[in-house]
Amino acid sequence: MNGDEDMGMIGVVSRFVGYNNMTSIQTVEKDHGRIKTRRYATSTQLDWLSGKDDWTNLHAVVMVESIRDVKDKVTTERRYYLTSLTDVNMIADAICNHWSIENSQHWVLDVIFSEDDQKSLERHEKANKALLTRTALNLIRANGDAKLSVKRSKMRASQDKSYLEQLLFGKGWCDCSG
């Protein structure tokens, strides 16, 4: 679920389960002139949720409120999750780790593979390029030289056929044809 779909989901949730039945924590990070506050609220009382039986191992609903304060400009975003986890600390860690990985991958795709520069492409062309870019990134991470950055692996693959073959076919691949 996203913030546009919820119509104040936390208000709806709190009406059904009450604020007293919600578990919450808050984290604050101060970094490079930014203050990021995240509030995680969970409830395991799901009687009010229609269709809950359609979700295997559904145990909680989660609301994450992210507040960013950059040079006195404050933005707030809310996200909602359905989860099999019940411990608010484990949920917060899982969400934080997911976004850390997601943000890292987007940075690599944008900076190293210039993904954002493809604005003139048609929709299917963008989707095809995104698929190829992610495949290349996964191959570099799976079969590349751990000592090389993604950018350097990409450069080396463009200049070294055997390294390109290693990326495509795996580290143990051997061209035994002659």
PDB file of N, CA and C in Angstrom, residues 92-151:
ATOM      1  N   ALA A  92      11.556  -2.683  11.677  1.00  0.00           N
ATOM      2  CA  ALA A  92      12.299  -1.456  11.345  1.00  0.00           C
ATOM      3  C   ALA A  92      13.622  -1.795  10.670  1.00  0.00           C
ATOM      4  N   ASP A  93      14.343  -2.793  11.196  1.00  0.00           N
ATOM      5  CA  ASP A  93      15.614  -3.206  10.589  1.00  0.00           C
ATOM      6  C   ASP A  93      15.409  -3.720   9.167  1.00  0.00           C
ATOM      7  N   ALA A  94      14.382  -4.551   8.970  1.00  0.00           N
ATOM      8  CA  ALA A  94      14.123  -5.114   7.642  1.00  0.00           C
ATOM      9  C   ALA A  94      13.793  -4.012   6.638  1.00  0.00           C
ATOM     10  N   ILE A  95      12.969  -3.065   7.037  1.00  0.00           N
ATOM     11  CA  ILE A  95      12.593  -1.968   6.141  1.00  0.00           C
ATOM     12  C   ILE A  95      13.802  -1.095   5.835  1.00  0.00           C
ATOM     13  N   CYS A  96      14.574  -0.780   6.862  1.00  0.00           N
ATOM     14  CA  CYS A  96      15.763   0.055   6.675  1.00  0.00           C
ATOM     15  C   CYS A  96      16.772  -0.634   5.750  1.00  0.00           C
ATOM     16  N   ASN A  97      17.003  -1.937   5.960  1.00  0.00           N
ATOM     17  CA  ASN A  97      17.933  -2.683   5.110  1.00  0.00           C
ATOM     18  C   ASN A  97      17.435  -2.751   3.677  1.00  0.00           C
ATOM     19  N   HIS A  98      16.138  -2.949   3.497  1.00  0.00           N
ATOM     20  CA  HIS A  98      15.573  -3.004   2.147  1.00  0.00           C
ATOM     21  C   HIS A  98      15.834  -1.696   1.408  1.00  0.00           C
ATOM     22  N   TRP A  99      15.552  -0.570   2.061  1.00  0.00           N
ATOM     23  CA  TRP A  99      15.722   0.717   1.393  1.00  0.00           C
ATOM     24  C   TRP A  99      17.184   1.050   1.185  1.00  0.00           C
ATOM     25  N   SER A 100      18.048   0.590   2.073  1.00  0.00           N
ATOM     26  CA  SER A 100      19.480   0.815   1.893  1.00  0.00           C
ATOM     27  C   SER A 100      19.967   0.116   0.626  1.00  0.00           C
ATOM     28  N   ILE A 101      19.549  -1.124   0.447  1.00  0.00           N
ATOM     29  CA  ILE A 101      19.921  -1.891  -0.750  1.00  0.00           C
ATOM     30  C   ILE A 101      19.299  -1.255  -1.987  1.00  0.00           C
ATOM     31  N   GLU A 102      18.031  -0.912  -1.897  1.00  0.00           N
ATOM     32  CA  GLU A 102      17.321  -0.303  -3.025  1.00  0.00           C
ATOM     33  C   GLU A 102      17.984   1.004  -3.455  1.00  0.00           C
ATOM     34  N   ASN A 103      18.291   1.868  -2.485  1.00  0.00           N
ATOM     35  CA  ASN A 103      18.923   3.150  -2.802  1.00  0.00           C
ATOM     36  C   ASN A 103      20.309   2.952  -3.389  1.00  0.00           C
ATOM     37  N   SER A 104      21.053   1.995  -2.871  1.00  0.00           N
ATOM     38  CA  SER A 104      22.391   1.711  -3.382  1.00  0.00           C
ATOM     39  C   SER A 104      22.321   1.251  -4.836  1.00  0.00           C
ATOM     40  N   GLN A 105      21.385   0.361  -5.133  1.00  0.00           N
ATOM     41  CA  GLN A 105      21.258  -0.135  -6.499  1.00  0.00           C
ATOM     42  C   GLN A 105      20.837   0.989  -7.441  1.00  0.00           C
ATOM     43  N   HIS A 106      19.902   1.830  -7.016  1.00  0.00           N
ATOM     44  CA  HIS A 106      19.480   2.937  -7.878  1.00  0.00           C
ATOM     45  C   HIS A 106      20.636   3.889  -8.144  1.00  0.00           C
ATOM     46  N   TRP A 107      21.475   4.134  -7.149  1.00  0.00           N
ATOM     47  CA  TRP A 107      22.619   5.019  -7.352  1.00  0.00           C
ATOM     48  C   TRP A 107      23.546   4.432  -8.413  1.00  0.00           C
ATOM     49  N   VAL A 108      23.845   3.137  -8.309  1.00  0.00           N
ATOM     50  CA  VAL A 108      24.724   2.485  -9.289  1.00  0.00           C
ATOM     51  C   VAL A 108      24.100   2.556 -10.679  1.00  0.00           C
ATOM     52  N   LEU A 109      22.814   2.246 -10.775  1.00  0.00           N
ATOM     53  CA  LEU A 109      22.159   2.270 -12.083  1.00  0.00           C
ATOM     54  C   LEU A 109      22.144   3.678 -12.675  1.00  0.00           C
ATOM     55  N   ASP A 110      21.928   4.674 -11.842  1.00  0.00           N
ATOM     56  CA  ASP A 110      21.892   6.054 -12.332  1.00  0.00           C
ATOM     57  C   ASP A 110      23.274   6.569 -12.702  1.00  0.00           C
ATOM     58  N   VAL A 111      24.251   6.356 -11.836  1.00  0.00           N
ATOM     59  CA  VAL A 111      25.579   6.942 -12.031  1.00  0.00           C
ATOM     60  C   VAL A 111      26.427   6.122 -12.995  1.00  0.00           C
ATOM     61  N   ILE A 112      26.519   4.832 -12.790  1.00  0.00           N
ATOM     62  CA  ILE A 112      27.410   3.992 -13.593  1.00  0.00           C
ATOM     63  C   ILE A 112      26.790   3.647 -14.948  1.00  0.00           C
ATOM     64  N   PHE A 113      25.497   3.354 -14.966  1.00  0.00           N
ATOM     65  CA  PHE A 113      24.854   2.938 -16.209  1.00  0.00           C
ATOM     66  C   PHE A 113      24.025   4.055 -16.852  1.00  0.00           C
ATOM     67  N   SER A 114      24.068   5.267 -16.299  1.00  0.00           N
ATOM     68  CA  SER A 114      23.371   6.443 -16.857  1.00  0.00           C
ATOM     69  C   SER A 114      21.899   6.170 -17.135  1.00  0.00           C
ATOM     70  N   GLU A 115      21.249   5.463 -16.228  1.00  0.00           N
ATOM     71  CA  GLU A 115      19.866   5.075 -16.466  1.00  0.00           C
ATOM     72  C   GLU A 115      18.931   6.275 -16.594  1.00  0.00           C
ATOM     73  N   ASP A 116      19.174   7.328 -15.855  1.00  0.00           N
ATOM     74  CA  ASP A 116      18.294   8.496 -15.921  1.00  0.00           C
ATOM     75  C   ASP A 116      18.465   9.303 -17.202  1.00  0.00           C
ATOM     76  N   ASP A 117      19.508   9.051 -17.972  1.00  0.00           N
ATOM     77  CA  ASP A 117      19.746   9.795 -19.209  1.00  0.00           C
ATOM     78  C   ASP A 117      18.933   9.260 -20.388  1.00  0.00           C
ATOM     79  N   GLN A 118      18.130   8.256 -20.172  1.00  0.00           N
ATOM     80  CA  GLN A 118      17.410   7.603 -21.260  1.00  0.00           C
ATOM     81  C   GLN A 118      15.984   8.126 -21.393  1.00  0.00           C
ATOM     82  N   LYS A 119      15.774   9.411 -21.192  1.00  0.00           N
ATOM     83  CA  LYS A 119      14.428   9.984 -21.174  1.00  0.00           C
ATOM     84  C   LYS A 119      13.751   9.962 -22.537  1.00  0.00           C
ATOM     85  N   SER A 120      14.510   9.928 -23.627  1.00  0.00           N
ATOM     86  CA  SER A 120      13.913   9.997 -24.957  1.00  0.00           C
ATOM     87  C   SER A 120      13.422   8.637 -25.452  1.00  0.00           C
ATOM     88  N   LEU A 121      13.713   7.584 -24.739  1.00  0.00           N
ATOM     89  CA  LEU A 121      13.315   6.259 -25.187  1.00  0.00           C
ATOM     90  C   LEU A 121      11.816   6.032 -25.001  1.00  0.00           C
ATOM     91  N   GLU A 122      11.248   5.207 -25.860  1.00  0.00           N
ATOM     92  CA  GLU A 122       9.859   4.793 -25.703  1.00  0.00           C
ATOM     93  C   GLU A 122       9.755   3.888 -24.480  1.00  0.00           C
ATOM     94  N   ARG A 123       8.530   3.685 -24.004  1.00  0.00           N
ATOM     95  CA  ARG A 123       8.325   2.909 -22.783  1.00  0.00           C
ATOM     96  C   ARG A 123       8.919   1.498 -22.879  1.00  0.00           C
ATOM     97  N   HIS A 124       8.658   0.779 -23.980  1.00  0.00           N
ATOM     98  CA  HIS A 124       9.188  -0.580 -24.098  1.00  0.00           C
ATOM     99  C   HIS A 124      10.711  -0.572 -24.220  1.00  0.00           C
ATOM    100  N   GLU A 125      11.257   0.469 -24.844  1.00  0.00           N
ATOM    101  CA  GLU A 125      12.718   0.577 -24.937  1.00  0.00           C
ATOM    102  C   GLU A 125      13.322   0.812 -23.559  1.00  0.00           C
ATOM    103  N   LYS A 126      12.671   1.648 -22.748  1.00  0.00           N
ATOM    104  CA  LYS A 126      13.149   1.892 -21.387  1.00  0.00           C
ATOM    105  C   LYS A 126      13.105   0.610 -20.569  1.00  0.00           C
ATOM    106  N   ALA A 127      12.017  -0.135 -20.701  1.00  0.00           N
ATOM    107  CA  ALA A 127      11.883  -1.387 -19.944  1.00  0.00           C
ATOM    108  C   ALA A 127      12.950  -2.392 -20.368  1.00  0.00           C
ATOM    109  N   ASN A 128      13.185  -2.496 -21.680  1.00  0.00           N
ATOM    110  CA  ASN A 128      14.215  -3.413 -22.174  1.00  0.00           C
ATOM    111  C   ASN A 128      15.601  -3.000 -21.695  1.00  0.00           C
ATOM    112  N   LYS A 129      15.909  -1.704 -21.762  1.00  0.00           N
ATOM    113  CA  LYS A 129      17.214  -1.228 -21.304  1.00  0.00           C
ATOM    114  C   LYS A 129      17.371  -1.447 -19.805  1.00  0.00           C
ATOM    115  N   ALA A 130      16.308  -1.204 -19.043  1.00  0.00           N
ATOM    116  CA  ALA A 130      16.369  -1.413 -17.593  1.00  0.00           C
ATOM    117  C   ALA A 130      16.641  -2.880 -17.278  1.00  0.00           C
ATOM    118  N   LEU A 131      16.007  -3.788 -18.015  1.00  0.00           N
ATOM    119  CA  LEU A 131      16.235  -5.220 -17.809  1.00  0.00           C
ATOM    120  C   LEU A 131      17.683  -5.586 -18.122  1.00  0.00           C
ATOM    121  N   LEU A 132      18.201  -5.096 -19.236  1.00  0.00           N
ATOM    122  CA  LEU A 132      19.590  -5.384 -19.607  1.00  0.00           C
ATOM    123  C   LEU A 132      20.575  -4.769 -18.612  1.00  0.00           C
ATOM    124  N   THR A 133      20.285  -3.569 -18.151  1.00  0.00           N
ATOM    125  CA  THR A 133      21.161  -2.898 -17.191  1.00  0.00           C
ATOM    126  C   THR A 133      21.218  -3.666 -15.882  1.00  0.00           C
ATOM    127  N   ARG A 134      20.061  -4.083 -15.382  1.00  0.00           N
ATOM    128  CA  ARG A 134      20.027  -4.846 -14.128  1.00  0.00           C
ATOM    129  C   ARG A 134      20.699  -6.206 -14.293  1.00  0.00           C
ATOM    130  N   THR A 135      20.528  -6.813 -15.460  1.00  0.00           N
ATOM    131  CA  THR A 135      21.205  -8.083 -15.730  1.00  0.00           C
ATOM    132  C   THR A 135      22.714  -7.886 -15.714  1.00  0.00           C
ATOM    133  N   ALA A 136      23.193  -6.830 -16.361  1.00  0.00           N
ATOM    134  CA  ALA A 136      24.632  -6.536 -16.365  1.00  0.00           C
ATOM    135  C   ALA A 136      25.140  -6.305 -14.950  1.00  0.00           C
ATOM    136  N   LEU A 137      24.405  -5.545 -14.164  1.00  0.00           N
ATOM    137  CA  LEU A 137      24.810  -5.284 -12.782  1.00  0.00           C
ATOM    138  C   LEU A 137      24.858  -6.578 -11.975  1.00  0.00           C
ATOM    139  N   ASN A 138      23.853  -7.427 -12.132  1.00  0.00           N
ATOM    140  CA  ASN A 138      23.840  -8.705 -11.412  1.00  0.00           C
ATOM    141  C   ASN A 138      24.989  -9.607 -11.839  1.00  0.00           C
ATOM    142  N   LEU A 139      25.303  -9.630 -13.140  1.00  0.00           N
ATOM    143  CA  LEU A 139      26.426 -10.443 -13.620  1.00  0.00           C
ATOM    144  C   LEU A 139      27.752  -9.929 -13.069  1.00  0.00           C
ATOM    145  N   ILE A 140      27.920  -8.617 -13.031  1.00  0.00           N
ATOM    146  CA  ILE A 140      29.150  -8.038 -12.473  1.00  0.00           C
ATOM    147  C   ILE A 140      29.281  -8.404 -11.004  1.00  0.00           C
ATOM    148  N   ARG A 141      28.182  -8.288 -10.264  1.00  0.00           N
ATOM    149  CA  ARG A 141      28.236  -8.604  -8.827  1.00  0.00           C
ATOM    150  C   ARG A 141      28.438 -10.089  -8.571  1.00  0.00           C
ATOM    151  N   ALA A 142      27.869 -10.938  -9.417  1.00  0.00           N
ATOM    152  CA  ALA A 142      27.980 -12.383  -9.204  1.00  0.00           C
ATOM    153  C   ALA A 142      29.304 -12.954  -9.695  1.00  0.00           C
ATOM    154  N   ASN A 143      29.797 -12.477 -10.835  1.00  0.00           N
ATOM    155  CA  ASN A 143      30.944 -13.109 -11.482  1.00  0.00           C
ATOM    156  C   ASN A 143      32.152 -12.208 -11.647  1.00  0.00           C
ATOM    157  N   GLY A 144      32.042 -10.965 -11.238  1.00  0.00           N
ATOM    158  CA  GLY A 144      33.134 -10.017 -11.444  1.00  0.00           C
ATOM    159  C   GLY A 144      34.230 -10.127 -10.404  1.00  0.00           C
ATOM    160  N   ASP A 145      35.281  -9.386 -10.637  1.00  0.00           N
ATOM    161  CA  ASP A 145      36.417  -9.310  -9.720  1.00  0.00           C
ATOM    162  C   ASP A 145      36.003  -8.459  -8.523  1.00  0.00           C
ATOM    163  N   ALA A 146      36.011  -9.047  -7.338  1.00  0.00           N
ATOM    164  CA  ALA A 146      35.557  -8.352  -6.128  1.00  0.00           C
ATOM    165  C   ALA A 146      36.398  -7.121  -5.817  1.00  0.00           C
ATOM    166  N   LYS A 147      37.619  -7.070  -6.357  1.00  0.00           N
ATOM    167  CA  LYS A 147      38.501  -5.933  -6.091  1.00  0.00           C
ATOM    168  C   LYS A 147      38.170  -4.727  -6.965  1.00  0.00           C
ATOM    169  N   LEU A 148      37.377  -4.939  -8.013  1.00  0.00           N
ATOM    170  CA  LEU A 148      37.044  -3.856  -8.941  1.00  0.00           C
ATOM    171  C   LEU A 148      35.679  -3.264  -8.613  1.00  0.00           C
ATOM    172  N   SER A 149      35.553  -1.962  -8.786  1.00  0.00           N
ATOM    173  CA  SER A 149      34.247  -1.316  -8.655  1.00  0.00           C
ATOM    174  C   SER A 149      33.387  -1.740  -9.844  1.00  0.00           C
ATOM    175  N   VAL A 150      32.099  -1.478  -9.747  1.00  0.00           N
ATOM    176  CA  VAL A 150      31.203  -1.788 -10.858  1.00  0.00           C
ATOM    177  C   VAL A 150      31.636  -1.018 -12.101  1.00  0.00           C
ATOM    178  N   LYS A 151      31.996   0.240 -11.927  1.00  0.00           N
ATOM    179  CA  LYS A 151      32.424   1.066 -13.060  1.00  0.00           C
ATOM    180  C   LYS A 151      33.664   0.475 -13.730  1.00  0.00           C
TER     181      LYS A 151
END
